[in-house]
Amino acid sequence: MKVLVPVKRVIDYNVKVRVKADQSGVELANVKMAMNPFDEIAVEQALRLKEAGSAEEVVAVSIGPAQNQETIRTALAMGADRGIHIEAPQEIEPLAVAKLLKVIVNEENPELVLVGKQAIDDDCNQTGQMLASMLGWAQGTFVSALEIADDKAKVTREVDGGLEHIEIAMPAIVTVDLRLNEPRYASLPNIMKAKKKPLDSKTADDLGVNIEPRLTIIKVEEPETRAAGIKVANVQELVNKLRNEAKVI
Amino acid sequence: MSILILCDHENGQLSPVTLNTITAATQIGGDIDLLVAGDTSGNVAKAAASIANVNKVFTANDKIFENGLAENLTPLLQSVSAKYSHIMASATTTGKNVMPRLAAKLDVMQISDIIKVLDANTFQRPIYAGNALSTVASSEAIKIITVRGTAFEAATAKGGSATIESLQSTGDAGLSTYIKSELSNSERPELTSAPIVISGGRGMQDGANFTMLEKIADKLGAAVGASRAAVDAGFVSNEYQVGQTGKVVAPDLYLAVGISGAIQHLAGMKDSKIIVAINKDDEAPIFQVADYGLVADLFDAVPELEKELG
Ligand SMILES: Cc1cc2nc3c(=O)[nH]c(=O)nc-3n(C[C@H](O)[C@H](O)[C@H](O)COP(=O)(O)OP(=O)(O)OC[C@H]3O[C@@H](n4cnc5c(N)ncnc54)[C@H](O)[C@@H]3O)c2cc1C
Ligand SMILES: Nc1ncnc2c1ncn2[C@@H]1O[C@H](COP(=O)(O)O)[C@@H](O)[C@H]1O
């Protein structure tokens, strides 16, 4: 089985993002970038499938500017076998990402695509479902446990009410949630080895996909900040304030 | 303009969040139709038809639509999509699962998790865990939208008299099968619509210690929530998680106990009316958003709070 893992390069989750003064977006210059945390979980899962003998090859794909090759190298250093970079602008919509991934899927024929449930920059939570739709494949979304047997996958989904177990036909798209696993760190020797692993680069044009955005960004602004509150001295004061000042209990 | 809303329902009850999504639709304007798919033999369709401002309720009574299987629901939605300018769902795990699959079938870009309607084509949505708010305009022929329930008031559940019409089932896509659910059967109010929420974090140290929070919840009629760290550590199960990648809540009162206040947690609760933080570290970032902060060991403060509430 071949596993394809799309990995997105996003602002590191520890960075406090700043909105640009002209309200056109958020500041990306000189900001620490990293692999989308959900995609690290997806890479980890693919590697575990390989280590367990159910996958033969793990291919990482990233769509974005030249620097996205660093994100692919991170996946390779974790243990992925090969990378594909698709040159595109940083801000690309999930619909276009899914279309590009569809072309790659048709070229590579993976049996499984492991996608992050959500990119922590656009917070869209769309790409995996869109790709499954375009391919006519089954989708297992927000997955916290995955078991593959023959031509089916048993997945446990994190849903609003708790957990849900479903069975999906393979090939399939699985979008991974936080509890699926804890991703490994790349060791120094593996980081060195990753530099020699194959990394293919192409453009959206090569793939014949129109990636023009469908939504127009009118403006991006800071949310209102909350007014500073007060510290109370003890529990009695807290309860008194909640009863008589805020009147919420 | 004509709008179709995919309703969430559970155990024969219409999910309350549908009412918030209807309000968002009302702000867009035009006729509002609802779709109830799954086992609709109970009261769900009737409840949907009596909501104010609803034009028509479509039902698709077939168990293949139960549990929100996207592979089956998408063709059903597609079979009626041509009539609509907007197709909306609440940003629940069902809405998030199904709507992008529909959007891709229609070749349109979805607008996820809207928090404001500016006009029929223009919406505001949070990005970067709510650290920025993006206003986007769509010129797609059909707008596919998911709605953040806490950002809109609930519509009036009564006073409507919509007609109910049943739809032909589009059949089983044969790609996915529901097996079972493990749902918590709490008597407490549902997290996303509770007026008061009390959440615990890593500081709780242990799942058993959550009973301290549950006692307070029961006195206040509150729901219990948690940080990701508390869920990852196995103190409570995943449906408790509040945050960027968990549930978004905006109660009148949110009590954060032993939670540091990482941006990913704040993303899920900072629109609460009143925030209380109990934390032993007086520099914890949660105090920057708390209306009332108590610097204390939670193992002293929480039992005391329970007593004080009488
Ligand atoms: C992709 C991604 C998504 C995420 N999504 C979410 C999400 O949806 N929701 C979420 O919550 N987090 C999320 N996180 C995690 C987030 O970054 C933080 O790690 C998490 O919120 C920390 O949880 P915590 O505050 O309980 O734990 P900690 O940060 O460890 O804080 C524990 C707090 O408890 C206090 N404390 C300890 N003992 C006591 C005591 N006896 N009395 C009083 N106070 C005490 C400490 O002072 C400390 O402030 C996400 C992270 C990533 C990378
Ligand atoms: N530019 C991209 N390159 C590679 N993978 C992506 C890209 N954008 C989105 N993805 C994948 O889709 C997931 C969900 O993204 P989103 O739909 O934007 O929330 C991410 O976790 C990635 O796995």
PDB file of C-alpha atoms in Angstrom, chain A:
ATOM      1  CA  MET A   1       0.000   0.000   0.000  1.00  0.00           C
ATOM      2  CA  LYS A   2       1.168   3.480  -0.823  1.00  0.00           C
ATOM      3  CA  VAL A   3       0.258   6.335   1.521  1.00  0.00           C
ATOM      4  CA  LEU A   4       0.127   9.950   0.409  1.00  0.00           C
ATOM      5  CA  VAL A   5       0.397  12.678   3.054  1.00  0.00           C
ATOM      6  CA  PRO A   6      -0.306  16.322   2.156  1.00  0.00           C
ATOM      7  CA  VAL A   7       1.637  18.603   4.499  1.00  0.00           C
ATOM      8  CA  LYS A   8       0.993  22.327   4.806  1.00  0.00           C
ATOM      9  CA  ARG A   9       3.510  24.955   5.856  1.00  0.00           C
ATOM     10  CA  VAL A  10       1.877  27.324   8.346  1.00  0.00           C
ATOM     11  CA  ILE A  11       2.877  29.858  10.993  1.00  0.00           C
ATOM     12  CA  ASP A  12       4.196  27.919  13.990  1.00  0.00           C
ATOM     13  CA  TYR A  13       1.419  27.347  16.504  1.00  0.00           C
ATOM     14  CA  ASN A  14       3.394  29.091  19.261  1.00  0.00           C
ATOM     15  CA  VAL A  15       3.690  32.357  17.358  1.00  0.00           C
ATOM     16  CA  LYS A  16       1.301  35.187  18.161  1.00  0.00           C
ATOM     17  CA  VAL A  17       0.085  36.235  14.725  1.00  0.00           C
ATOM     18  CA  ARG A  18      -0.150  39.901  13.813  1.00  0.00           C
ATOM     19  CA  VAL A  19      -2.546  41.446  11.341  1.00  0.00           C
ATOM     20  CA  LYS A  20      -0.952  43.632   8.652  1.00  0.00           C
ATOM     21  CA  ALA A  21      -1.520  47.369   8.988  1.00  0.00           C
ATOM     22  CA  ASP A  22      -3.227  47.525   5.578  1.00  0.00           C
ATOM     23  CA  GLN A  23      -5.674  44.786   6.660  1.00  0.00           C
ATOM     24  CA  SER A  24      -4.784  42.623   3.659  1.00  0.00           C
ATOM     25  CA  GLY A  25      -3.834  39.593   5.733  1.00  0.00           C
ATOM     26  CA  VAL A  26      -1.531  38.519   8.538  1.00  0.00           C
ATOM     27  CA  GLU A  27       2.184  39.258   8.732  1.00  0.00           C
ATOM     28  CA  LEU A  28       4.174  36.366   7.251  1.00  0.00           C
ATOM     29  CA  ALA A  29       7.552  38.059   6.782  1.00  0.00           C
ATOM     30  CA  ASN A  30      10.199  36.894   9.270  1.00  0.00           C
ATOM     31  CA  VAL A  31       7.732  34.726  11.123  1.00  0.00           C
ATOM     32  CA  LYS A  32       8.629  31.228  12.282  1.00  0.00           C
ATOM     33  CA  MET A  33       6.907  28.641  10.073  1.00  0.00           C
ATOM     34  CA  ALA A  34       6.359  24.951  10.720  1.00  0.00           C
ATOM     35  CA  MET A  35       4.454  21.925   9.503  1.00  0.00           C
ATOM     36  CA  ASN A  36       0.752  22.112  10.356  1.00  0.00           C
ATOM     37  CA  PRO A  37       0.539  20.112  13.635  1.00  0.00           C
ATOM     38  CA  PHE A  38      -2.237  17.865  12.313  1.00  0.00           C
ATOM     39  CA  ASP A  39      -0.051  16.983   9.329  1.00  0.00           C
ATOM     40  CA  GLU A  40       2.733  15.852  11.661  1.00  0.00           C
ATOM     41  CA  ILE A  41       0.189  13.444  13.119  1.00  0.00           C
ATOM     42  CA  ALA A  42      -0.690  12.284   9.598  1.00  0.00           C
ATOM     43  CA  VAL A  43       2.980  11.691   8.713  1.00  0.00           C
ATOM     44  CA  GLU A  44       3.473   9.794  11.979  1.00  0.00           C
ATOM     45  CA  GLN A  45       0.489   7.557  11.222  1.00  0.00           C
ATOM     46  CA  ALA A  46       1.789   6.803   7.732  1.00  0.00           C
ATOM     47  CA  LEU A  47       5.178   5.858   9.184  1.00  0.00           C
ATOM     48  CA  ARG A  48       3.541   3.591  11.749  1.00  0.00           C
ATOM     49  CA  LEU A  49       1.635   1.827   8.956  1.00  0.00           C
ATOM     50  CA  LYS A  50       4.920   1.337   7.152  1.00  0.00           C
ATOM     51  CA  GLU A  51       6.666   0.054  10.259  1.00  0.00           C
ATOM     52  CA  ALA A  52       3.791  -2.354  10.859  1.00  0.00           C
ATOM     53  CA  GLY A  53       4.249  -3.723   7.337  1.00  0.00           C
ATOM     54  CA  SER A  54       0.925  -2.500   5.945  1.00  0.00           C
ATOM     55  CA  ALA A  55       2.410   0.331   3.885  1.00  0.00           C
ATOM     56  CA  GLU A  56       5.380   0.151   1.524  1.00  0.00           C
ATOM     57  CA  GLU A  57       5.875   3.766   0.625  1.00  0.00           C
ATOM     58  CA  VAL A  58       5.070   7.124   2.214  1.00  0.00           C
ATOM     59  CA  VAL A  59       4.959  10.155  -0.086  1.00  0.00           C
ATOM     60  CA  ALA A  60       4.691  13.707   1.297  1.00  0.00           C
ATOM     61  CA  VAL A  61       3.167  16.476  -0.844  1.00  0.00           C
ATOM     62  CA  SER A  62       3.201  20.185  -0.130  1.00  0.00           C
ATOM     63  CA  ILE A  63       1.586  22.982  -2.097  1.00  0.00           C
ATOM     64  CA  GLY A  64       2.944  26.494  -1.764  1.00  0.00           C
ATOM     65  CA  PRO A  65       6.037  28.644  -2.296  1.00  0.00           C
ATOM     66  CA  ALA A  66       9.597  27.308  -2.649  1.00  0.00           C
ATOM     67  CA  GLN A  67      10.059  27.307   1.143  1.00  0.00           C
ATOM     68  CA  ASN A  68       7.485  24.517   1.387  1.00  0.00           C
ATOM     69  CA  GLN A  69      10.311  22.199   0.374  1.00  0.00           C
ATOM     70  CA  GLU A  70      11.589  22.644   3.946  1.00  0.00           C
ATOM     71  CA  THR A  71       8.293  21.251   5.215  1.00  0.00           C
ATOM     72  CA  ILE A  72       8.652  18.286   2.885  1.00  0.00           C
ATOM     73  CA  ARG A  73      12.213  17.782   4.161  1.00  0.00           C
ATOM     74  CA  THR A  74      10.800  17.671   7.685  1.00  0.00           C
ATOM     75  CA  ALA A  75       8.437  14.884   6.622  1.00  0.00           C
ATOM     76  CA  LEU A  76      11.352  13.085   4.940  1.00  0.00           C
ATOM     77  CA  ALA A  77      13.447  13.475   8.086  1.00  0.00           C
ATOM     78  CA  MET A  78      10.622  11.930  10.111  1.00  0.00           C
ATOM     79  CA  GLY A  79      10.822   8.968   7.722  1.00  0.00           C
ATOM     80  CA  ALA A  80       8.753   9.613   4.596  1.00  0.00           C
ATOM     81  CA  ASP A  81      10.341   8.118   1.467  1.00  0.00           C
ATOM     82  CA  ARG A  82       9.827  10.771  -1.150  1.00  0.00           C
ATOM     83  CA  GLY A  83       8.443  14.260  -1.615  1.00  0.00           C
ATOM     84  CA  ILE A  84       6.447  16.189  -4.186  1.00  0.00           C
ATOM     85  CA  HIS A  85       6.388  19.966  -4.144  1.00  0.00           C
ATOM     86  CA  ILE A  86       3.768  21.880  -6.102  1.00  0.00           C
ATOM     87  CA  GLU A  87       4.733  25.512  -6.566  1.00  0.00           C
ATOM     88  CA  ALA A  88       1.799  27.805  -5.744  1.00  0.00           C
ATOM     89  CA  PRO A  89       1.085  30.999  -3.791  1.00  0.00           C
ATOM     90  CA  GLN A  90       1.067  30.800   0.040  1.00  0.00           C
ATOM     91  CA  GLU A  91      -2.621  31.639   0.257  1.00  0.00           C
ATOM     92  CA  ILE A  92      -4.348  28.950  -1.731  1.00  0.00           C
ATOM     93  CA  GLU A  93      -7.888  27.802  -1.112  1.00  0.00           C
ATOM     94  CA  PRO A  94      -8.787  24.241  -0.061  1.00  0.00           C
ATOM     95  CA  LEU A  95     -10.827  23.751  -3.261  1.00  0.00           C
ATOM     96  CA  ALA A  96      -7.711  24.390  -5.376  1.00  0.00           C
ATOM     97  CA  VAL A  97      -5.520  22.317  -3.046  1.00  0.00           C
ATOM     98  CA  ALA A  98      -7.938  19.400  -3.392  1.00  0.00           C
ATOM     99  CA  LYS A  99      -7.904  19.719  -7.197  1.00  0.00           C
ATOM    100  CA  LEU A 100      -4.108  19.633  -7.271  1.00  0.00           C
ATOM    101  CA  LEU A 101      -4.038  16.684  -4.884  1.00  0.00           C
ATOM    102  CA  LYS A 102      -6.528  14.863  -7.081  1.00  0.00           C
ATOM    103  CA  VAL A 103      -4.098  15.037 -10.000  1.00  0.00           C
ATOM    104  CA  ILE A 104      -1.301  13.730  -7.783  1.00  0.00           C
ATOM    105  CA  VAL A 105      -3.525  10.904  -6.522  1.00  0.00           C
ATOM    106  CA  ASN A 106      -4.327   9.927 -10.101  1.00  0.00           C
ATOM    107  CA  GLU A 107      -0.604   9.861 -10.925  1.00  0.00           C
ATOM    108  CA  GLU A 108       0.538   8.064  -7.787  1.00  0.00           C
ATOM    109  CA  ASN A 109      -2.400   5.734  -7.088  1.00  0.00           C
ATOM    110  CA  PRO A 110      -2.110   5.621  -3.284  1.00  0.00           C
ATOM    111  CA  GLU A 111      -4.606   3.433  -1.402  1.00  0.00           C
ATOM    112  CA  LEU A 112      -4.714   5.875   1.471  1.00  0.00           C
ATOM    113  CA  VAL A 113      -4.378   9.645   1.796  1.00  0.00           C
ATOM    114  CA  LEU A 114      -3.815  10.892   5.343  1.00  0.00           C
ATOM    115  CA  VAL A 115      -4.778  14.568   5.639  1.00  0.00           C
ATOM    116  CA  GLY A 116      -4.805  16.906   8.633  1.00  0.00           C
ATOM    117  CA  LYS A 117      -8.308  17.609   9.939  1.00  0.00           C
ATOM    118  CA  GLN A 118      -7.670  21.324   9.806  1.00  0.00           C
ATOM    119  CA  ALA A 119      -4.935  23.758   8.852  1.00  0.00           C
ATOM    120  CA  ILE A 120      -4.306  26.019  11.846  1.00  0.00           C
ATOM    121  CA  ASP A 121      -3.926  29.100   9.648  1.00  0.00           C
ATOM    122  CA  ASP A 122      -7.142  29.183   7.588  1.00  0.00           C
ATOM    123  CA  ASP A 123      -9.025  26.916  10.041  1.00  0.00           C
ATOM    124  CA  CYS A 124     -11.067  25.723   7.042  1.00  0.00           C
ATOM    125  CA  ASN A 125     -11.412  21.991   7.753  1.00  0.00           C
ATOM    126  CA  GLN A 126     -12.300  21.238   4.120  1.00  0.00           C
ATOM    127  CA  THR A 127      -9.465  19.813   2.047  1.00  0.00           C
ATOM    128  CA  GLY A 128      -9.722  16.102   2.904  1.00  0.00           C
ATOM    129  CA  GLN A 129     -13.494  16.016   2.447  1.00  0.00           C
ATOM    130  CA  MET A 130     -13.198  17.870  -0.878  1.00  0.00           C
ATOM    131  CA  LEU A 131     -10.525  15.514  -2.157  1.00  0.00           C
ATOM    132  CA  ALA A 132     -12.611  12.469  -1.183  1.00  0.00           C
ATOM    133  CA  SER A 133     -15.559  14.016  -3.000  1.00  0.00           C
ATOM    134  CA  MET A 134     -13.601  14.699  -6.192  1.00  0.00           C
ATOM    135  CA  LEU A 135     -12.218  11.165  -6.236  1.00  0.00           C
ATOM    136  CA  GLY A 136     -15.534   9.555  -5.278  1.00  0.00           C
ATOM    137  CA  TRP A 137     -13.763   7.873  -2.359  1.00  0.00           C
ATOM    138  CA  ALA A 138     -14.922   7.198   1.177  1.00  0.00           C
ATOM    139  CA  GLN A 139     -13.869   9.621   3.892  1.00  0.00           C
ATOM    140  CA  GLY A 140     -13.094   9.062   7.542  1.00  0.00           C
ATOM    141  CA  THR A 141     -12.865  12.458   9.195  1.00  0.00           C
ATOM    142  CA  PHE A 142     -11.535  13.612  12.621  1.00  0.00           C
ATOM    143  CA  VAL A 143     -10.019  10.222  13.232  1.00  0.00           C
ATOM    144  CA  SER A 144      -8.473   9.167  16.545  1.00  0.00           C
ATOM    145  CA  ALA A 145      -7.951   5.470  15.744  1.00  0.00           C
ATOM    146  CA  LEU A 146      -7.347   3.714  12.457  1.00  0.00           C
ATOM    147  CA  GLU A 147      -7.230   0.041  11.635  1.00  0.00           C
ATOM    148  CA  ILE A 148      -6.759  -1.235   8.101  1.00  0.00           C
ATOM    149  CA  ALA A 149      -7.884  -4.700   7.086  1.00  0.00           C
ATOM    150  CA  ASP A 150      -7.895  -5.781   3.435  1.00  0.00           C
ATOM    151  CA  ASP A 151     -10.063  -3.451   1.420  1.00  0.00           C
ATOM    152  CA  LYS A 152     -11.642  -1.713   4.404  1.00  0.00           C
ATOM    153  CA  ALA A 153     -10.607   0.658   7.150  1.00  0.00           C
ATOM    154  CA  LYS A 154     -12.165   0.828  10.593  1.00  0.00           C
ATOM    155  CA  VAL A 155     -11.978   4.332  11.913  1.00  0.00           C
ATOM    156  CA  THR A 156     -12.872   5.935  15.214  1.00  0.00           C
ATOM    157  CA  ARG A 157     -14.075   9.504  14.777  1.00  0.00           C
ATOM    158  CA  GLU A 158     -14.081  12.274  17.368  1.00  0.00           C
ATOM    159  CA  VAL A 159     -17.579  13.742  17.052  1.00  0.00           C
ATOM    160  CA  ASP A 160     -19.412  16.355  19.123  1.00  0.00           C
ATOM    161  CA  GLY A 161     -21.178  13.733  21.232  1.00  0.00           C
ATOM    162  CA  GLY A 162     -18.148  11.506  21.842  1.00  0.00           C
ATOM    163  CA  LEU A 163     -16.728   8.799  19.614  1.00  0.00           C
ATOM    164  CA  GLU A 164     -18.161   7.172  16.520  1.00  0.00           C
ATOM    165  CA  HIS A 165     -17.005   3.992  14.835  1.00  0.00           C
ATOM    166  CA  ILE A 166     -17.487   3.584  11.108  1.00  0.00           C
ATOM    167  CA  GLU A 167     -16.117   1.324   8.415  1.00  0.00           C
ATOM    168  CA  ILE A 168     -15.013   2.802   5.108  1.00  0.00           C
ATOM    169  CA  ALA A 169     -14.086   1.267   1.782  1.00  0.00           C
ATOM    170  CA  MET A 170     -10.502   1.587   0.526  1.00  0.00           C
ATOM    171  CA  PRO A 171      -9.019   3.510  -1.161  1.00  0.00           C
ATOM    172  CA  ALA A 172      -9.945   6.228   1.297  1.00  0.00           C
ATOM    173  CA  ILE A 173      -9.218   9.668   2.624  1.00  0.00           C
ATOM    174  CA  VAL A 174      -8.647   9.861   6.364  1.00  0.00           C
ATOM    175  CA  THR A 175      -8.395  13.203   8.165  1.00  0.00           C
ATOM    176  CA  VAL A 176      -6.511  12.920  11.430  1.00  0.00           C
ATOM    177  CA  ASP A 177      -7.355  14.372  14.829  1.00  0.00           C
ATOM    178  CA  LEU A 178      -5.145  15.193  17.808  1.00  0.00           C
ATOM    179  CA  ARG A 179      -5.508  11.930  19.711  1.00  0.00           C
ATOM    180  CA  LEU A 180      -4.452   9.612  16.853  1.00  0.00           C
ATOM    181  CA  ASN A 181      -0.817   9.521  17.928  1.00  0.00           C
ATOM    182  CA  GLU A 182       2.089  11.567  19.197  1.00  0.00           C
ATOM    183  CA  PRO A 183       4.407  12.484  16.321  1.00  0.00           C
ATOM    184  CA  ARG A 184       8.094  11.639  16.581  1.00  0.00           C
ATOM    185  CA  TYR A 185      10.942  14.106  16.325  1.00  0.00           C
ATOM    186  CA  ALA A 186      13.395  13.740  13.488  1.00  0.00           C
ATOM    187  CA  SER A 187      16.838  12.666  14.695  1.00  0.00           C
ATOM    188  CA  LEU A 188      19.930  14.456  13.457  1.00  0.00           C
ATOM    189  CA  PRO A 189      21.152  11.508  11.338  1.00  0.00           C
ATOM    190  CA  ASN A 190      17.691  11.280   9.778  1.00  0.00           C
ATOM    191  CA  ILE A 191      17.706  15.001   9.025  1.00  0.00           C
ATOM    192  CA  MET A 192      21.014  14.455   7.176  1.00  0.00           C
ATOM    193  CA  LYS A 193      19.622  11.419   5.339  1.00  0.00           C
ATOM    194  CA  ALA A 194      16.498  13.341   4.333  1.00  0.00           C
ATOM    195  CA  LYS A 195      18.614  15.718   2.260  1.00  0.00           C
ATOM    196  CA  LYS A 196      19.361  12.880  -0.160  1.00  0.00           C
ATOM    197  CA  LYS A 197      15.796  11.626  -0.505  1.00  0.00           C
ATOM    198  CA  PRO A 198      14.042  12.373  -3.815  1.00  0.00           C
ATOM    199  CA  LEU A 199      11.973  15.555  -3.987  1.00  0.00           C
ATOM    200  CA  ASP A 200      10.112  16.301  -7.191  1.00  0.00           C
ATOM    201  CA  SER A 201       8.949  19.817  -7.981  1.00  0.00           C
ATOM    202  CA  LYS A 202       6.187  20.909 -10.349  1.00  0.00           C
ATOM    203  CA  THR A 203       3.823  23.831 -10.800  1.00  0.00           C
ATOM    204  CA  ALA A 204       0.043  24.109 -10.718  1.00  0.00           C
ATOM    205  CA  ASP A 205       0.257  24.860 -14.451  1.00  0.00           C
ATOM    206  CA  ASP A 206       2.097  21.564 -15.059  1.00  0.00           C
ATOM    207  CA  LEU A 207      -0.869  19.837 -13.480  1.00  0.00           C
ATOM    208  CA  GLY A 208      -3.360  21.784 -15.567  1.00  0.00           C
ATOM    209  CA  VAL A 209      -5.328  23.052 -12.594  1.00  0.00           C
ATOM    210  CA  ASN A 210      -6.815  26.529 -12.303  1.00  0.00           C
ATOM    211  CA  ILE A 211      -6.033  27.746  -8.799  1.00  0.00           C
ATOM    212  CA  GLU A 212      -7.556  31.231  -9.016  1.00  0.00           C
ATOM    213  CA  PRO A 213      -9.196  32.046  -5.657  1.00  0.00           C
ATOM    214  CA  ARG A 214     -12.995  31.917  -5.533  1.00  0.00           C
ATOM    215  CA  LEU A 215     -13.334  34.091  -2.454  1.00  0.00           C
ATOM    216  CA  THR A 216     -12.221  37.710  -2.278  1.00  0.00           C
ATOM    217  CA  ILE A 217     -10.655  38.827   0.958  1.00  0.00           C
ATOM    218  CA  ILE A 218     -12.210  42.192   1.769  1.00  0.00           C
ATOM    219  CA  LYS A 219     -10.220  42.722   4.923  1.00  0.00           C
ATOM    220  CA  VAL A 220      -8.478  40.968   7.773  1.00  0.00           C
ATOM    221  CA  GLU A 221      -8.669  42.636  11.170  1.00  0.00           C
ATOM    222  CA  GLU A 222      -7.772  42.075  14.792  1.00  0.00           C
ATOM    223  CA  PRO A 223     -10.582  40.864  17.027  1.00  0.00           C
ATOM    224  CA  GLU A 224     -11.689  43.197  19.799  1.00  0.00           C
ATOM    225  CA  THR A 225      -9.607  42.673  22.888  1.00  0.00           C
ATOM    226  CA  ARG A 226     -11.310  42.034  26.194  1.00  0.00           C
ATOM    227  CA  ALA A 227     -11.090  44.779  28.784  1.00  0.00           C
ATOM    228  CA  ALA A 228      -8.711  43.858  31.592  1.00  0.00           C
ATOM    229  CA  GLY A 229     -10.421  42.279  34.568  1.00  0.00           C
ATOM    230  CA  ILE A 230      -9.534  42.247  38.239  1.00  0.00           C
ATOM    231  CA  LYS A 231      -7.997  39.808  40.674  1.00  0.00           C
ATOM    232  CA  VAL A 232     -10.139  38.825  43.604  1.00  0.00           C
ATOM    233  CA  ALA A 233      -8.599  38.081  46.983  1.00  0.00           C
ATOM    234  CA  ASN A 234     -10.543  34.953  47.864  1.00  0.00           C
ATOM    235  CA  VAL A 235     -13.450  32.679  47.026  1.00  0.00           C
ATOM    236  CA  GLN A 236     -15.972  34.749  49.045  1.00  0.00           C
ATOM    237  CA  GLU A 237     -15.129  37.846  47.033  1.00  0.00           C
ATOM    238  CA  LEU A 238     -15.397  35.866  43.797  1.00  0.00           C
ATOM    239  CA  VAL A 239     -18.856  34.561  44.618  1.00  0.00           C
ATOM    240  CA  ASN A 240     -19.962  37.995  45.775  1.00  0.00           C
ATOM    241  CA  LYS A 241     -18.827  39.562  42.479  1.00  0.00           C
ATOM    242  CA  LEU A 242     -20.503  36.866  40.399  1.00  0.00           C
ATOM    243  CA  ARG A 243     -23.761  37.295  42.325  1.00  0.00           C
ATOM    244  CA  ASN A 244     -23.938  41.034  42.764  1.00  0.00           C
ATOM    245  CA  GLU A 245     -21.730  42.642  40.140  1.00  0.00           C
ATOM    246  CA  ALA A 246     -21.813  40.337  37.104  1.00  0.00           C
ATOM    247  CA  LYS A 247     -25.150  38.810  38.164  1.00  0.00           C
ATOM    248  CA  VAL A 248     -24.403  35.539  36.378  1.00  0.00           C
ATOM    249  CA  ILE A 249     -25.152  33.113  39.217  1.00  0.00           C
TER     250      ILE A 249
END
